PDB file of C-alpha atoms and ligand atoms in Angstrom:
ATOM      1  CA  MET K1022     -54.879-179.345-147.388  1.00  0.00           C
ATOM      2  CA  LEU K1023     -54.488-181.007-144.028  1.00  0.00           C
ATOM      3  CA  GLN K1024     -54.306-178.648-141.044  1.00  0.00           C
ATOM      4  CA  ILE K1025     -53.104-180.221-137.824  1.00  0.00           C
ATOM      5  CA  GLU K1026     -53.764-178.203-134.674  1.00  0.00           C
ATOM      6  CA  SER K1027     -51.578-180.041-132.202  1.00  0.00           C
ATOM      7  CA  THR K1028     -47.873-179.358-132.748  1.00  0.00           C
ATOM      8  CA  GLN K1029     -47.030-182.671-131.059  1.00  0.00           C
ATOM      9  CA  THR K1030     -49.170-184.544-133.613  1.00  0.00           C
ATOM     10  CA  LYS K1031     -47.807-182.449-136.477  1.00  0.00           C
ATOM     11  CA  ALA K1032     -44.197-183.106-135.460  1.00  0.00           C
ATOM     12  CA  ALA K1033     -44.843-186.845-135.126  1.00  0.00           C
ATOM     13  CA  GLN K1034     -46.542-187.009-138.539  1.00  0.00           C
ATOM     14  CA  VAL K1035     -43.793-185.039-140.259  1.00  0.00           C
ATOM     15  CA  ARG K1036     -41.187-187.329-138.721  1.00  0.00           C
ATOM     16  CA  SER K1037     -42.976-190.531-139.700  1.00  0.00           C
ATOM     17  CA  LEU K1038     -43.826-189.732-143.334  1.00  0.00           C
ATOM     18  CA  ASP K1039     -41.745-191.569-145.893  1.00  0.00           C
ATOM     19  CA  THR K1040     -41.556-189.309-148.904  1.00  0.00           C
ATOM     20  CA  THR K1041     -39.138-191.359-150.981  1.00  0.00           C
ATOM     21  CA  GLN K1042     -42.004-192.668-153.089  1.00  0.00           C
ATOM     22  CA  TRP K1043     -43.642-189.284-153.593  1.00  0.00           C
ATOM     23  CA  ALA K1044     -44.158-188.092-157.135  1.00  0.00           C
ATOM     24  CA  LEU K1045     -43.426-184.371-157.100  1.00  0.00           C
ATOM     25  CA  ASN K1046     -45.539-182.077-159.213  1.00  0.00           C
ATOM     26  CA  ILE K1047     -43.462-178.932-158.965  1.00  0.00           C
ATOM     27  CA  ASP K1048     -45.808-176.817-161.084  1.00  0.00           C
ATOM     28  CA  GLU K1049     -48.940-177.467-159.083  1.00  0.00           C
ATOM     29  CA  THR K1050     -50.171-174.265-157.451  1.00  0.00           C
ATOM     30  CA  LEU K1051     -52.111-174.783-154.241  1.00  0.00           C
ATOM     31  CA  VAL K1052     -54.526-172.364-152.630  1.00  0.00           C
ATOM     32  CA  ALA K1053     -54.071-171.609-148.930  1.00  0.00           C
ATOM     33  CA  PRO K1054     -57.048-172.463-146.762  1.00  0.00           C
ATOM     34  CA  HIS K1055     -58.011-169.971-144.058  1.00  0.00           C
ATOM     35  CA  HIS K1056     -56.280-170.095-140.705  1.00  0.00           C
ATOM     36  CA  LEU K1057     -53.104-171.646-142.023  1.00  0.00           C
ATOM     37  CA  PRO K1058     -51.080-173.079-140.392  1.00  0.00           C
ATOM     38  CA  GLY K1059     -53.178-175.228-138.131  1.00  0.00           C
ATOM     39  CA  ARG K1060     -52.235-174.601-134.544  1.00  0.00           C
ATOM     40  CA  SER K1061     -53.648-175.110-131.114  1.00  0.00           C
ATOM     41  CA  GLN K1062     -55.234-172.421-128.914  1.00  0.00           C
ATOM     42  CA  ARG K1063     -52.136-172.395-126.737  1.00  0.00           C
ATOM     43  CA  PRO K1064     -49.600-170.935-126.393  1.00  0.00           C
ATOM     44  CA  LEU K1065     -51.362-167.616-126.069  1.00  0.00           C
ATOM     45  CA  LEU K1066     -49.743-165.274-128.622  1.00  0.00           C
ATOM     46  CA  VAL K1067     -48.823-161.810-127.312  1.00  0.00           C
ATOM     47  CA  GLN K1068     -46.638-158.870-128.322  1.00  0.00           C
ATOM     48  CA  PRO K1069     -42.926-159.456-127.555  1.00  0.00           C
ATOM     49  CA  ALA K1070     -42.956-156.579-125.015  1.00  0.00           C
ATOM     50  CA  GLN K1071     -45.655-158.386-123.015  1.00  0.00           C
ATOM     51  CA  LEU K1072     -43.477-161.433-122.398  1.00  0.00           C
ATOM     52  CA  LYS K1073     -42.039-161.695-118.913  1.00  0.00           C
ATOM     53  CA  THR K1074     -38.402-162.629-118.565  1.00  0.00           C
ATOM     54  CA  ARG K1075     -37.828-164.771-115.547  1.00  0.00           C
ATOM     55  CA  ALA K1076     -34.520-165.597-113.896  1.00  0.00           C
ATOM     56  CA  VAL K1077     -33.096-168.716-115.549  1.00  0.00           C
ATOM     57  CA  GLY K1078     -31.822-169.860-112.151  1.00  0.00           C
ATOM     58  CA  THR K1079     -35.396-170.707-111.090  1.00  0.00           C
ATOM     59  CA  LEU K1080     -37.224-173.785-112.349  1.00  0.00           C
ATOM     60  CA  GLU K1081     -40.003-171.679-113.833  1.00  0.00           C
ATOM     61  CA  GLY K1082     -37.502-169.346-115.495  1.00  0.00           C
ATOM     62  CA  ARG K1083     -35.594-172.227-117.030  1.00  0.00           C
ATOM     63  CA  ALA K1084     -38.836-173.833-118.202  1.00  0.00           C
ATOM     64  CA  GLY K1085     -39.881-170.468-119.700  1.00  0.00           C
ATOM     65  CA  LEU K1086     -36.640-170.345-121.663  1.00  0.00           C
ATOM     66  CA  ILE K1087     -37.014-173.945-122.899  1.00  0.00           C
ATOM     67  CA  HIS K1088     -40.630-173.137-123.789  1.00  0.00           C
ATOM     68  CA  ALA K1089     -39.518-170.142-125.881  1.00  0.00           C
ATOM     69  CA  LEU K1090     -37.068-172.387-127.755  1.00  0.00           C
ATOM     70  CA  THR K1091     -39.762-175.053-128.220  1.00  0.00           C
ATOM     71  CA  HIS K1092     -42.043-172.391-129.686  1.00  0.00           C
ATOM     72  CA  ILE K1093     -39.348-171.354-132.175  1.00  0.00           C
ATOM     73  CA  GLU K1094     -39.149-174.975-133.345  1.00  0.00           C
ATOM     74  CA  ALA K1095     -42.944-175.219-133.613  1.00  0.00           C
ATOM     75  CA  ASN K1096     -42.861-172.173-135.871  1.00  0.00           C
ATOM     76  CA  ALA K1097     -39.914-173.586-137.778  1.00  0.00           C
ATOM     77  CA  ILE K1098     -41.916-176.718-138.687  1.00  0.00           C
ATOM     78  CA  ASN K1099     -44.664-174.480-140.073  1.00  0.00           C
ATOM     79  CA  LEU K1100     -42.162-172.308-141.928  1.00  0.00           C
ATOM     80  CA  ALA K1101     -40.511-175.263-143.655  1.00  0.00           C
ATOM     81  CA  LEU K1102     -43.870-176.801-144.601  1.00  0.00           C
ATOM     82  CA  ASP K1103     -45.084-173.430-145.874  1.00  0.00           C
ATOM     83  CA  MET K1104     -41.989-173.105-148.055  1.00  0.00           C
ATOM     84  CA  LEU K1105     -42.774-176.561-149.456  1.00  0.00           C
ATOM     85  CA  TRP K1106     -46.336-176.051-150.553  1.00  0.00           C
ATOM     86  CA  ARG K1107     -46.603-172.302-151.217  1.00  0.00           C
ATOM     87  CA  PHE K1108     -44.053-171.671-153.949  1.00  0.00           C
ATOM     88  CA  ALA K1109     -44.550-173.589-157.192  1.00  0.00           C
ATOM     89  CA  GLY K1110     -42.231-174.053-160.150  1.00  0.00           C
ATOM     90  CA  LEU K1111     -38.869-174.440-158.424  1.00  0.00           C
ATOM     91  CA  PRO K1112     -36.486-177.378-159.004  1.00  0.00           C
ATOM     92  CA  ALA K1113     -37.369-180.670-157.292  1.00  0.00           C
ATOM     93  CA  ASP K1114     -34.380-180.281-154.961  1.00  0.00           C
ATOM     94  CA  PHE K1115     -35.959-177.137-153.484  1.00  0.00           C
ATOM     95  CA  TYR K1116     -38.876-179.205-152.196  1.00  0.00           C
ATOM     96  CA  ARG K1117     -36.618-182.034-151.010  1.00  0.00           C
ATOM     97  CA  ASP K1118     -34.458-179.570-149.099  1.00  0.00           C
ATOM     98  CA  TRP K1119     -37.400-178.006-147.264  1.00  0.00           C
ATOM     99  CA  TRP K1120     -38.865-181.390-146.480  1.00  0.00           C
ATOM    100  CA  GLN K1121     -35.583-182.342-144.837  1.00  0.00           C
ATOM    101  CA  VAL K1122     -35.690-179.065-142.881  1.00  0.00           C
ATOM    102  CA  ALA K1123     -39.281-179.784-141.750  1.00  0.00           C
ATOM    103  CA  GLN K1124     -38.217-183.214-140.486  1.00  0.00           C
ATOM    104  CA  GLU K1125     -35.261-181.822-138.547  1.00  0.00           C
ATOM    105  CA  GLU K1126     -37.395-179.024-137.058  1.00  0.00           C
ATOM    106  CA  ALA K1127     -39.917-181.654-135.962  1.00  0.00           C
ATOM    107  CA  LEU K1128     -37.105-183.543-134.229  1.00  0.00           C
ATOM    108  CA  HIS K1129     -35.912-180.340-132.508  1.00  0.00           C
ATOM    109  CA  PHE K1130     -39.448-179.667-131.324  1.00  0.00           C
ATOM    110  CA  GLU K1131     -39.743-183.173-129.887  1.00  0.00           C
ATOM    111  CA  LEU K1132     -36.340-183.031-128.165  1.00  0.00           C
ATOM    112  CA  LEU K1133     -37.060-179.694-126.510  1.00  0.00           C
ATOM    113  CA  HIS K1134     -40.630-180.615-125.667  1.00  0.00           C
ATOM    114  CA  SER K1135     -39.620-183.786-123.892  1.00  0.00           C
ATOM    115  CA  HIS K1136     -37.045-181.777-121.940  1.00  0.00           C
ATOM    116  CA  LEU K1137     -39.767-179.269-121.051  1.00  0.00           C
ATOM    117  CA  ASN K1138     -41.945-182.186-119.915  1.00  0.00           C
ATOM    118  CA  SER K1139     -39.113-183.435-117.710  1.00  0.00           C
ATOM    119  CA  LEU K1140     -39.222-180.045-115.925  1.00  0.00           C
ATOM    120  CA  GLY K1141     -42.948-180.512-115.284  1.00  0.00           C
ATOM    121  CA  PHE K1142     -44.240-178.222-118.070  1.00  0.00           C
ATOM    122  CA  ALA K1143     -45.718-178.623-121.556  1.00  0.00           C
ATOM    123  CA  TYR K1144     -45.874-176.636-124.773  1.00  0.00           C
ATOM    124  CA  GLY K1145     -48.582-174.017-124.336  1.00  0.00           C
ATOM    125  CA  ASP K1146     -47.967-173.392-120.619  1.00  0.00           C
ATOM    126  CA  PHE K1147     -46.361-169.986-121.249  1.00  0.00           C
ATOM    127  CA  PRO K1148     -47.346-167.177-123.639  1.00  0.00           C
ATOM    128  CA  ALA K1149     -45.246-166.670-126.763  1.00  0.00           C
ATOM    129  CA  HIS K1150     -44.849-164.135-129.559  1.00  0.00           C
ATOM    130  CA  ASP K1151     -45.416-164.548-133.259  1.00  0.00           C
ATOM    131  CA  GLY K1152     -42.520-162.628-134.825  1.00  0.00           C
ATOM    132  CA  LEU K1153     -41.319-165.473-137.021  1.00  0.00           C
ATOM    133  CA  TRP K1154     -44.717-166.208-138.487  1.00  0.00           C
ATOM    134  CA  ASP K1155     -45.435-162.530-138.952  1.00  0.00           C
ATOM    135  CA  MET K1156     -42.500-162.266-141.377  1.00  0.00           C
ATOM    136  CA  ALA K1157     -43.664-165.424-143.149  1.00  0.00           C
ATOM    137  CA  GLU K1158     -47.044-163.752-143.703  1.00  0.00           C
ATOM    138  CA  ARG K1159     -45.467-160.564-145.000  1.00  0.00           C
ATOM    139  CA  THR K1160     -43.361-162.454-147.546  1.00  0.00           C
ATOM    140  CA  LYS K1161     -45.944-165.004-148.687  1.00  0.00           C
ATOM    141  CA  GLY K1162     -46.177-163.449-152.148  1.00  0.00           C
ATOM    142  CA  ASP K1163     -42.445-163.458-152.923  1.00  0.00           C
ATOM    143  CA  VAL K1164     -40.201-166.476-152.547  1.00  0.00           C
ATOM    144  CA  LEU K1165     -37.031-164.380-152.900  1.00  0.00           C
ATOM    145  CA  ALA K1166     -38.123-162.120-150.016  1.00  0.00           C
ATOM    146  CA  ARG K1167     -39.120-165.167-147.964  1.00  0.00           C
ATOM    147  CA  LEU K1168     -35.687-166.742-148.418  1.00  0.00           C
ATOM    148  CA  ALA K1169     -33.897-163.451-147.740  1.00  0.00           C
ATOM    149  CA  LEU K1170     -35.821-162.534-144.621  1.00  0.00           C
ATOM    150  CA  VAL K1171     -36.861-165.751-142.922  1.00  0.00           C
ATOM    151  CA  PRO K1172     -34.046-168.328-143.201  1.00  0.00           C
ATOM    152  CA  ARG K1173     -31.290-165.793-143.985  1.00  0.00           C
ATOM    153  CA  THR K1174     -32.365-163.195-141.388  1.00  0.00           C
ATOM    154  CA  LEU K1175     -34.586-164.431-138.595  1.00  0.00           C
ATOM    155  CA  GLU K1176     -33.313-168.008-138.534  1.00  0.00           C
ATOM    156  CA  ALA K1177     -29.715-166.849-139.010  1.00  0.00           C
ATOM    157  CA  ARG K1178     -30.226-164.739-135.890  1.00  0.00           C
ATOM    158  CA  GLY K1179     -30.634-168.041-134.072  1.00  0.00           C
ATOM    159  CA  LEU K1180     -27.045-168.910-135.034  1.00  0.00           C
ATOM    160  CA  ASP K1181     -25.882-165.732-133.273  1.00  0.00           C
ATOM    161  CA  ALA K1182     -28.064-166.174-130.199  1.00  0.00           C
ATOM    162  CA  THR K1183     -27.596-169.884-129.495  1.00  0.00           C
ATOM    163  CA  PRO K1184     -24.081-169.871-127.922  1.00  0.00           C
ATOM    164  CA  ALA K1185     -25.106-167.338-125.227  1.00  0.00           C
ATOM    165  CA  VAL K1186     -28.325-169.228-124.436  1.00  0.00           C
ATOM    166  CA  ARG K1187     -26.359-172.454-124.245  1.00  0.00           C
ATOM    167  CA  ASN K1188     -23.918-170.874-121.790  1.00  0.00           C
ATOM    168  CA  ARG K1189     -26.756-169.625-119.590  1.00  0.00           C
ATOM    169  CA  LEU K1190     -28.141-173.158-119.436  1.00  0.00           C
ATOM    170  CA  VAL K1191     -24.729-174.587-118.541  1.00  0.00           C
ATOM    171  CA  SER K1192     -24.338-171.919-115.841  1.00  0.00           C
ATOM    172  CA  VAL K1193     -27.529-173.124-114.138  1.00  0.00           C
ATOM    173  CA  GLY K1194     -26.490-176.771-114.463  1.00  0.00           C
ATOM    174  CA  ASP K1195     -28.784-177.826-117.322  1.00  0.00           C
ATOM    175  CA  ARG K1196     -26.229-179.780-119.300  1.00  0.00           C
ATOM    176  CA  ALA K1197     -28.960-181.828-121.028  1.00  0.00           C
ATOM    177  CA  ALA K1198     -30.532-178.703-122.546  1.00  0.00           C
ATOM    178  CA  ALA K1199     -27.087-177.421-123.575  1.00  0.00           C
ATOM    179  CA  ASN K1200     -26.493-180.692-125.418  1.00  0.00           C
ATOM    180  CA  LEU K1201     -29.788-180.258-127.266  1.00  0.00           C
ATOM    181  CA  LEU K1202     -28.716-176.774-128.327  1.00  0.00           C
ATOM    182  CA  ASP K1203     -25.502-178.251-129.759  1.00  0.00           C
ATOM    183  CA  ILE K1204     -27.577-180.555-131.994  1.00  0.00           C
ATOM    184  CA  ILE K1205     -29.909-177.718-132.932  1.00  0.00           C
ATOM    185  CA  LEU K1206     -27.105-175.288-133.801  1.00  0.00           C
ATOM    186  CA  ARG K1207     -25.445-177.879-136.043  1.00  0.00           C
ATOM    187  CA  ASP K1208     -28.722-178.515-137.903  1.00  0.00           C
ATOM    188  CA  GLU K1209     -29.647-174.836-138.097  1.00  0.00           C
ATOM    189  CA  ILE K1210     -26.388-174.069-139.892  1.00  0.00           C
ATOM    190  CA  GLY K1211     -27.637-176.535-142.517  1.00  0.00           C
ATOM    191  CA  HIS K1212     -31.049-174.859-142.688  1.00  0.00           C
ATOM    192  CA  VAL K1213     -29.588-171.387-143.175  1.00  0.00           C
ATOM    193  CA  ALA K1214     -27.271-172.915-145.808  1.00  0.00           C
ATOM    194  CA  ILE K1215     -30.357-174.215-147.635  1.00  0.00           C
ATOM    195  CA  GLY K1216     -31.842-170.706-147.450  1.00  0.00           C
ATOM    196  CA  ASN K1217     -28.617-169.330-148.902  1.00  0.00           C
ATOM    197  CA  ARG K1218     -28.510-171.982-151.586  1.00  0.00           C
ATOM    198  CA  TRP K1219     -31.956-171.096-152.963  1.00  0.00           C
ATOM    199  CA  TYR K1220     -31.577-167.360-152.428  1.00  0.00           C
ATOM    200  CA  ARG K1221     -28.444-167.447-154.589  1.00  0.00           C
ATOM    201  CA  TYR K1222     -30.127-169.665-157.151  1.00  0.00           C
ATOM    202  CA  LEU K1223     -32.963-167.150-157.599  1.00  0.00           C
ATOM    203  CA  CYS K1224     -30.607-164.141-157.595  1.00  0.00           C
ATOM    204  CA  ALA K1225     -28.555-165.799-160.348  1.00  0.00           C
ATOM    205  CA  GLN K1226     -31.682-166.581-162.355  1.00  0.00           C
ATOM    206  CA  HIS K1227     -32.859-162.986-162.244  1.00  0.00           C
ATOM    207  CA  GLU K1228     -29.336-161.530-162.549  1.00  0.00           C
ATOM    208  CA  LEU K1229     -29.581-159.821-159.164  1.00  0.00           C
ATOM    209  CA  ASP K1230     -26.713-158.924-156.880  1.00  0.00           C
ATOM    210  CA  PRO K1231     -27.269-160.872-153.626  1.00  0.00           C
ATOM    211  CA  VAL K1232     -25.970-158.108-151.321  1.00  0.00           C
ATOM    212  CA  THR K1233     -27.840-155.095-152.735  1.00  0.00           C
ATOM    213  CA  THR K1234     -30.971-157.169-153.326  1.00  0.00           C
ATOM    214  CA  TYR K1235     -30.942-158.214-149.683  1.00  0.00           C
ATOM    215  CA  ALA K1236     -30.658-154.580-148.533  1.00  0.00           C
ATOM    216  CA  ASP K1237     -33.592-153.624-150.780  1.00  0.00           C
ATOM    217  CA  LEU K1238     -35.789-156.479-149.548  1.00  0.00           C
ATOM    218  CA  ALA K1239     -34.936-155.789-145.898  1.00  0.00           C
ATOM    219  CA  LYS K1240     -36.156-152.215-146.381  1.00  0.00           C
ATOM    220  CA  VAL K1241     -39.322-153.059-148.310  1.00  0.00           C
ATOM    221  CA  TYR K1242     -40.401-155.750-145.836  1.00  0.00           C
ATOM    222  CA  ARG K1243     -39.241-153.857-142.716  1.00  0.00           C
ATOM    223  CA  ALA K1244     -36.851-156.570-141.573  1.00  0.00           C
ATOM    224  CA  PRO K1245     -35.198-156.018-138.203  1.00  0.00           C
ATOM    225  CA  ILE K1246     -31.626-154.722-138.328  1.00  0.00           C
ATOM    226  CA  LEU K1247     -29.608-157.463-136.709  1.00  0.00           C
ATOM    227  CA  LYS K1248     -27.494-156.637-133.705  1.00  0.00           C
ATOM    228  CA  GLY K1249     -24.195-158.332-132.951  1.00  0.00           C
ATOM    229  CA  PRO K1250     -22.313-160.109-131.693  1.00  0.00           C
ATOM    230  CA  PHE K1251     -22.590-162.274-134.788  1.00  0.00           C
ATOM    231  CA  ASN K1252     -21.562-165.902-134.871  1.00  0.00           C
ATOM    232  CA  MET K1253     -19.223-165.430-137.813  1.00  0.00           C
ATOM    233  CA  GLU K1254     -17.980-169.008-137.765  1.00  0.00           C
ATOM    234  CA  ALA K1255     -21.500-170.432-137.982  1.00  0.00           C
ATOM    235  CA  ARG K1256     -22.542-167.830-140.548  1.00  0.00           C
ATOM    236  CA  ARG K1257     -19.557-168.673-142.738  1.00  0.00           C
ATOM    237  CA  ALA K1258     -20.354-172.365-142.401  1.00  0.00           C
ATOM    238  CA  ALA K1259     -23.925-171.544-143.492  1.00  0.00           C
ATOM    239  CA  GLY K1260     -22.589-169.980-146.687  1.00  0.00           C
ATOM    240  CA  PHE K1261     -22.648-166.235-146.060  1.00  0.00           C
ATOM    241  CA  THR K1262     -19.917-164.565-148.102  1.00  0.00           C
ATOM    242  CA  ASP K1263     -17.373-162.030-146.837  1.00  0.00           C
ATOM    243  CA  ALA K1264     -19.291-159.275-148.643  1.00  0.00           C
ATOM    244  CA  GLU K1265     -22.513-160.286-146.873  1.00  0.00           C
ATOM    245  CA  LEU K1266     -20.837-160.457-143.474  1.00  0.00           C
ATOM    246  CA  ALA K1267     -19.275-157.027-144.046  1.00  0.00           C
ATOM    247  CA  ALA K1268     -22.709-155.629-144.998  1.00  0.00           C
ATOM    248  CA  LEU K1269     -24.136-157.077-141.786  1.00  0.00           C
ATOM    249  CA  ASN K1270     -21.566-155.233-139.688  1.00  0.00           C
ATOM    250  CA  HIS K1271     -22.076-152.075-141.703  1.00  0.00           C
ATOM    251  CA  ALA K1272     -25.885-152.139-141.271  1.00  0.00           C
ATOM    252  CA  GLN K1273     -25.384-152.426-137.550  1.00  0.00           C
ATOM    253  CA  THR K1274     -22.867-149.580-137.247  1.00  0.00           C
ATOM    254  CA  SER K1275     -24.824-147.238-139.541  1.00  0.00           C
ATOM    255  CA  ARG K1276     -27.936-147.691-137.454  1.00  0.00           C
ATOM    256  CA  VAL K1277     -28.856-144.498-135.601  1.00  0.00           C
TER     257      VAL K1277
HETATM  258 FE1  FE2 X1891     -34.761-176.000-135.477  1.00  0.00          FE
END
């Protein structure tokens, strides 16, 4: 399996591959090589508490924020590719869906990275944390848990967080970055919808209730309890049901 260290190279290769002629072998089980995914030495990965928050009104603070978003997209490319190769035996559309996600994440990475470059910085210039990939590791043995807790939890959190980040960027005059976040939010609704699509498919196959199964998986895999405010409009557009949205509010209010 090819491991590309540079995220810039990985994004460019994902974007340029034409997969229309690919013959899918959905039952082929692949073995993960060590140190997957390939990634460069930088950014330096640290605990979330060790990350400095800088004022977004300064150039360095704004670049730090754009860097954090760029890092999320770098992880998102790896997450989509991991979904593609790791879990065998699903319908062909599963693999097509995650390939489309990988391509869109690669585009998001490139858009944010070129904006970061325009501020005089590059990917790797700031430290970052590894929360997204950590959950991918924890759920690597269970596709249902992966779908529940990565796209439907951690990536769905991005739907909630994006409007406030966008407003902060507008408030400091970075209209270009705000426009990028509009594109990203639109695409991310689609990615969470794909997570919902396949989560529901697997729940139906195993005759599981999506709401109670989610609560069980969140407990077993120690998923973070999401804090509001929630972007209900985006979450509805991404296919969360009223029962799921009610459970989200309930989990938050029953948290002690
Ligand atoms: Fe993205």
